[in-house]
Amino acid sequence: MRETRLDTARIRAARRVIDPIFLDTPLYRGEALEPVLGCTVSIKLETANPVRSFKARGTEMVASLLADGDSRAVVCASAGNLGQALAWSGRGRSLDTTVVASRFATAAKLDRIRALGATLELVDGDHELARERAADIARYEGIRLVEDSLDIETCEGAATIGLELVDAAPSFDAVLIALGGGALATGVGHVMKDLAPDVEVICVQPLGAPAMTLSWRGRHVVTTESADTIADGVAGRRPIPAVLDDLLLVADDAVLVQEASIIAGMRLLLDHAGLVVEPSAALGIAAILEDRERFAGRHVVTIVCGSNVDMDAYHRWAGAARLPAGP
């Protein structure tokens, strides 16, 4: 029997470490969405904070540990959101923060990393190449490498979202979670299975970046040669074995959705909830759109996990969005 790396007591303790500005985020019924989706939908909104994503729940944990230690430098690879979060958490604790990213990452995310005072290094490749470069920097300079999802602090910080869902005395019976590296899915999934085991944990990933979903389905790590999706925040190709082991213990299902459904989900969140979101944050809505029959009559929560999006691209996507045909 596999054992998880996550611990509910540590997750509860994390709430005393994370800056309150990132905690107790809004949870509310998205009633205007419901006639279109055919089910009851609640939104857990993780965008109303200084870095506009859930990632700082984890980086606050990492930065607090470093602030109490001898090393004052840290490096990570990021598609954008982790880098912003680590830059914000590091700035508040006088840490020397370096972020490695693909030069093809969303420009708005890169600009914000710079604005938060981090050193930004760009690589001519995708996120996996950025991960390799960040590991090299950590090794050569002898500084702390933060690896999203592998570092348990990133998972247990994200897991505090699950505590807030449970504390809301949930009437929902499923939670839809964007799946990329796995920190959000394993963290929230762990809390659900420990404290609200009747809630179905459904992970959602783009069809064009399916590595973790394929790994979950096969129960072993599956890597892919490429990732082709607008949802850059979840576009990994090489799942981390320890994270997959955690995910196998908590996920009830992992589904893949098409790009058209992601775009339609973004448009629905704009038109019916007044929310501008990045593609990764619309994955839950996309999953409902592609399988309305599965969710009909149910109450689901979708975690809207980020709103750092290139606005030019957003206007193109939102303007072109069309709802997929129902079953």
Tab-separated table of C-alpha atoms in Angstrom, residues 108-312:
chain	number	residue	atom	x	y	z
A	108	ALA	CA	2.267	39.401	-19.054
A	109	LYS	CA	3.461	36.739	-16.631
A	110	LEU	CA	7.111	37.409	-17.421
A	111	ASP	CA	6.660	41.157	-17.034
A	112	ARG	CA	5.088	40.671	-13.636
A	113	ILE	CA	7.937	38.431	-12.451
A	114	ARG	CA	10.381	41.198	-13.316
A	115	ALA	CA	8.194	43.828	-11.656
A	116	LEU	CA	8.215	41.830	-8.423
A	117	GLY	CA	12.007	42.046	-8.288
A	118	ALA	CA	13.060	38.532	-9.293
A	119	THR	CA	15.908	37.806	-11.682
A	120	LEU	CA	14.354	36.300	-14.796
A	121	GLU	CA	16.329	33.972	-17.065
A	122	LEU	CA	14.748	32.831	-20.323
A	123	VAL	CA	15.488	29.627	-22.214
A	124	ASP	CA	14.910	28.761	-25.873
A	125	GLY	CA	12.618	25.845	-25.200
A	126	ASP	CA	9.619	24.695	-23.211
A	127	HIS	CA	8.979	24.362	-19.492
A	128	GLU	CA	10.907	21.094	-19.229
A	129	LEU	CA	14.054	22.826	-20.484
A	130	ALA	CA	13.447	25.586	-17.947
A	131	ARG	CA	13.271	22.939	-15.213
A	132	GLU	CA	16.640	21.561	-16.293
A	133	ARG	CA	18.224	25.013	-16.300
A	134	ALA	CA	16.825	25.879	-12.868
A	135	ALA	CA	18.267	22.643	-11.486
A	136	ASP	CA	21.648	23.536	-12.990
A	137	ILE	CA	21.591	26.984	-11.372
A	138	ALA	CA	20.693	25.504	-7.996
A	139	ARG	CA	23.508	22.971	-8.249
A	140	TYR	CA	26.178	25.385	-9.460
A	141	GLU	CA	25.299	28.185	-7.045
A	142	GLY	CA	24.386	25.991	-4.084
A	143	ILE	CA	20.952	27.554	-3.601
A	144	ARG	CA	17.488	26.179	-2.913
A	145	LEU	CA	15.638	24.793	-5.908
A	146	VAL	CA	11.865	24.990	-5.652
A	147	GLU	CA	10.215	22.291	-7.729
A	148	ASP	CA	6.484	22.783	-7.998
A	149	SER	CA	4.539	19.669	-6.958
A	150	LEU	CA	7.692	17.783	-5.923
A	151	ASP	CA	8.318	20.119	-2.990
A	152	ILE	CA	5.699	19.088	-0.491
A	153	GLU	CA	5.228	22.701	0.641
A	154	THR	CA	3.728	23.567	-2.748
A	155	CYS	CA	1.222	20.726	-2.432
A	156	GLU	CA	0.316	21.343	1.190
A	157	GLY	CA	-0.001	25.073	0.615
A	158	ALA	CA	-2.425	24.396	-2.233
A	159	ALA	CA	-4.212	21.895	0.006
A	160	THR	CA	-5.427	24.728	2.239
A	161	ILE	CA	-7.963	25.374	-0.529
A	162	GLY	CA	-9.387	21.973	0.318
A	163	LEU	CA	-9.701	22.920	3.984
A	164	GLU	CA	-11.700	25.974	2.995
A	165	LEU	CA	-13.996	23.874	0.839
A	166	VAL	CA	-14.597	21.442	3.679
A	167	ASP	CA	-15.097	24.243	6.213
A	168	ALA	CA	-17.887	25.598	4.014
A	169	ALA	CA	-19.983	22.559	5.008
A	170	PRO	CA	-20.167	21.462	1.385
A	171	SER	CA	-23.335	20.360	-0.303
A	172	PHE	CA	-21.349	19.727	-3.491
A	173	ASP	CA	-20.593	16.183	-4.597
A	174	ALA	CA	-17.674	16.753	-6.968
A	175	VAL	CA	-14.700	19.081	-7.273
A	176	LEU	CA	-13.072	19.817	-10.640
A	177	ILE	CA	-9.341	20.542	-10.406
A	178	ALA	CA	-6.919	21.676	-13.103
A	179	LEU	CA	-4.161	19.095	-13.481
A	180	GLY	CA	-0.646	20.027	-14.498
A	181	GLY	CA	2.311	19.168	-12.293
A	182	GLY	CA	-0.101	17.995	-9.638
A	183	ALA	CA	0.322	20.279	-6.608
A	184	LEU	CA	-3.252	21.570	-6.708
A	185	ALA	CA	-4.827	18.207	-7.503
A	186	THR	CA	-2.886	16.197	-4.925
A	187	GLY	CA	-3.272	18.862	-2.250
A	188	VAL	CA	-6.991	19.467	-2.581
A	189	GLY	CA	-7.602	15.819	-3.367
A	190	HIS	CA	-5.856	14.726	-0.181
A	191	VAL	CA	-8.028	16.939	1.990
A	192	MET	CA	-11.197	15.804	0.253
A	193	LYS	CA	-10.405	12.141	0.694
A	194	ASP	CA	-9.406	12.662	4.338
A	195	LEU	CA	-12.202	14.978	5.452
A	196	ALA	CA	-14.978	14.715	2.828
A	197	PRO	CA	-14.497	11.299	1.222
A	198	ASP	CA	-17.877	11.282	-0.520
A	199	VAL	CA	-16.819	14.199	-2.743
A	200	GLU	CA	-15.646	12.987	-6.151
A	201	VAL	CA	-12.219	14.358	-7.091
A	202	ILE	CA	-12.019	14.915	-10.852
A	203	CYS	CA	-8.809	16.183	-12.426
A	204	VAL	CA	-8.941	17.968	-15.780
A	205	GLN	CA	-6.109	18.377	-18.275
A	206	PRO	CA	-5.901	19.555	-21.899
A	207	LEU	CA	-5.899	16.896	-24.580
A	208	GLY	CA	-2.810	18.580	-26.016
A	209	ALA	CA	-0.830	18.156	-22.767
A	210	PRO	CA	-1.972	14.801	-21.381
A	211	ALA	CA	1.115	13.423	-19.628
A	212	MET	CA	-0.152	13.355	-16.049
A	213	THR	CA	-3.590	12.064	-17.041
A	214	LEU	CA	-2.057	9.280	-19.124
A	215	SER	CA	0.217	8.482	-16.190
A	216	TRP	CA	-2.745	8.348	-13.792
A	217	ARG	CA	-4.671	6.076	-16.134
A	218	GLY	CA	-1.711	3.757	-16.658
A	219	ARG	CA	-0.559	3.939	-13.015
A	220	HIS	CA	3.006	4.633	-14.141
A	221	VAL	CA	4.842	7.684	-15.436
A	222	VAL	CA	4.115	8.466	-19.085
A	223	THR	CA	6.111	11.232	-20.743
A	224	THR	CA	5.204	12.970	-23.973
A	225	GLU	CA	7.404	14.423	-26.683
A	226	SER	CA	5.559	17.724	-26.791
A	227	ALA	CA	2.748	19.749	-25.278
A	228	ASP	CA	0.399	21.706	-27.515
A	229	THR	CA	-2.196	23.733	-25.611
A	230	ILE	CA	-3.126	27.309	-24.834
A	231	ALA	CA	-3.275	26.286	-21.165
A	232	ASP	CA	0.418	26.956	-20.554
A	233	GLY	CA	0.082	26.637	-16.780
A	234	VAL	CA	-0.553	22.881	-17.070
A	235	ALA	CA	1.583	22.066	-20.099
A	236	GLY	CA	4.149	19.702	-18.579
A	237	ARG	CA	5.544	16.672	-20.390
A	238	ARG	CA	7.379	14.764	-17.637
A	239	PRO	CA	5.356	13.854	-14.546
A	240	ILE	CA	7.220	13.498	-11.257
A	241	PRO	CA	6.919	9.905	-9.950
A	242	ALA	CA	6.349	10.889	-6.300
A	243	VAL	CA	3.586	13.279	-7.318
A	244	LEU	CA	1.908	10.632	-9.446
A	245	ASP	CA	1.981	8.283	-6.455
A	246	ASP	CA	0.137	10.913	-4.394
A	247	LEU	CA	-2.365	11.528	-7.188
A	248	LEU	CA	-3.156	7.835	-7.543
A	249	LEU	CA	-4.337	7.832	-3.924
A	250	VAL	CA	-6.771	10.734	-4.210
A	251	ALA	CA	-8.066	11.224	-7.765
A	252	ASP	CA	-11.306	9.470	-8.687
A	253	ASP	CA	-10.974	10.395	-12.338
A	254	ALA	CA	-8.760	12.303	-14.756
A	255	VAL	CA	-10.258	13.620	-17.983
A	256	LEU	CA	-8.898	15.318	-21.068
A	257	VAL	CA	-10.631	18.249	-22.765
A	258	GLN	CA	-10.300	19.878	-26.146
A	259	GLU	CA	-8.949	23.367	-26.790
A	260	ALA	CA	-12.322	24.540	-28.137
A	261	SER	CA	-13.946	23.588	-24.847
A	262	ILE	CA	-11.303	25.465	-22.848
A	263	ILE	CA	-11.934	28.579	-24.901
A	264	ALA	CA	-15.688	28.175	-24.562
A	265	GLY	CA	-15.232	27.821	-20.801
A	266	MET	CA	-13.259	31.060	-20.662
A	267	ARG	CA	-16.018	32.819	-22.562
A	268	LEU	CA	-18.712	31.412	-20.278
A	269	LEU	CA	-16.841	32.616	-17.203
A	270	LEU	CA	-16.583	36.057	-18.765
A	271	ASP	CA	-20.173	36.306	-19.968
A	272	HIS	CA	-21.934	34.650	-17.029
A	273	ALA	CA	-19.607	35.220	-14.078
A	274	GLY	CA	-17.751	38.400	-15.035
A	275	LEU	CA	-14.409	36.625	-14.694
A	276	VAL	CA	-11.373	37.047	-16.941
A	277	VAL	CA	-9.386	33.836	-16.498
A	278	GLU	CA	-6.407	32.125	-18.025
A	279	PRO	CA	-7.029	28.885	-19.938
A	280	SER	CA	-5.986	26.592	-17.065
A	281	ALA	CA	-8.676	28.141	-14.870
A	282	ALA	CA	-11.410	27.195	-17.351
A	283	LEU	CA	-10.597	23.485	-17.418
A	284	GLY	CA	-13.342	22.595	-14.950
A	285	ILE	CA	-16.001	24.366	-17.002
A	286	ALA	CA	-14.615	22.715	-20.130
A	287	ALA	CA	-15.061	19.298	-18.520
A	288	ILE	CA	-18.723	20.013	-17.828
A	289	LEU	CA	-19.280	21.274	-21.365
A	290	GLU	CA	-17.870	18.066	-22.822
A	291	ASP	CA	-19.905	15.744	-20.615
A	292	ARG	CA	-23.099	17.517	-19.541
A	293	GLU	CA	-24.850	14.213	-18.983
A	294	ARG	CA	-22.317	13.152	-16.359
A	295	PHE	CA	-22.862	16.299	-14.304
A	296	ALA	CA	-26.589	16.831	-14.891
A	297	GLY	CA	-28.401	17.467	-11.635
A	298	ARG	CA	-25.212	17.443	-9.585
A	299	HIS	CA	-23.518	20.188	-7.545
A	300	VAL	CA	-19.907	20.656	-8.564
A	301	VAL	CA	-17.180	23.046	-7.451
A	302	THR	CA	-14.648	24.281	-9.969
A	303	ILE	CA	-11.430	25.880	-8.748
A	304	VAL	CA	-10.735	28.987	-10.821
A	305	CYS	CA	-7.008	28.862	-10.291
A	306	GLY	CA	-5.506	31.831	-12.169
A	307	SER	CA	-6.138	34.951	-14.201
A	308	ASN	CA	-2.705	35.795	-15.590
A	309	VAL	CA	-3.446	35.885	-19.285
A	310	ASP	CA	-2.123	37.737	-22.295
A	311	MET	CA	-4.981	40.089	-23.094
A	312	ASP	CA	-4.421	40.168	-26.839
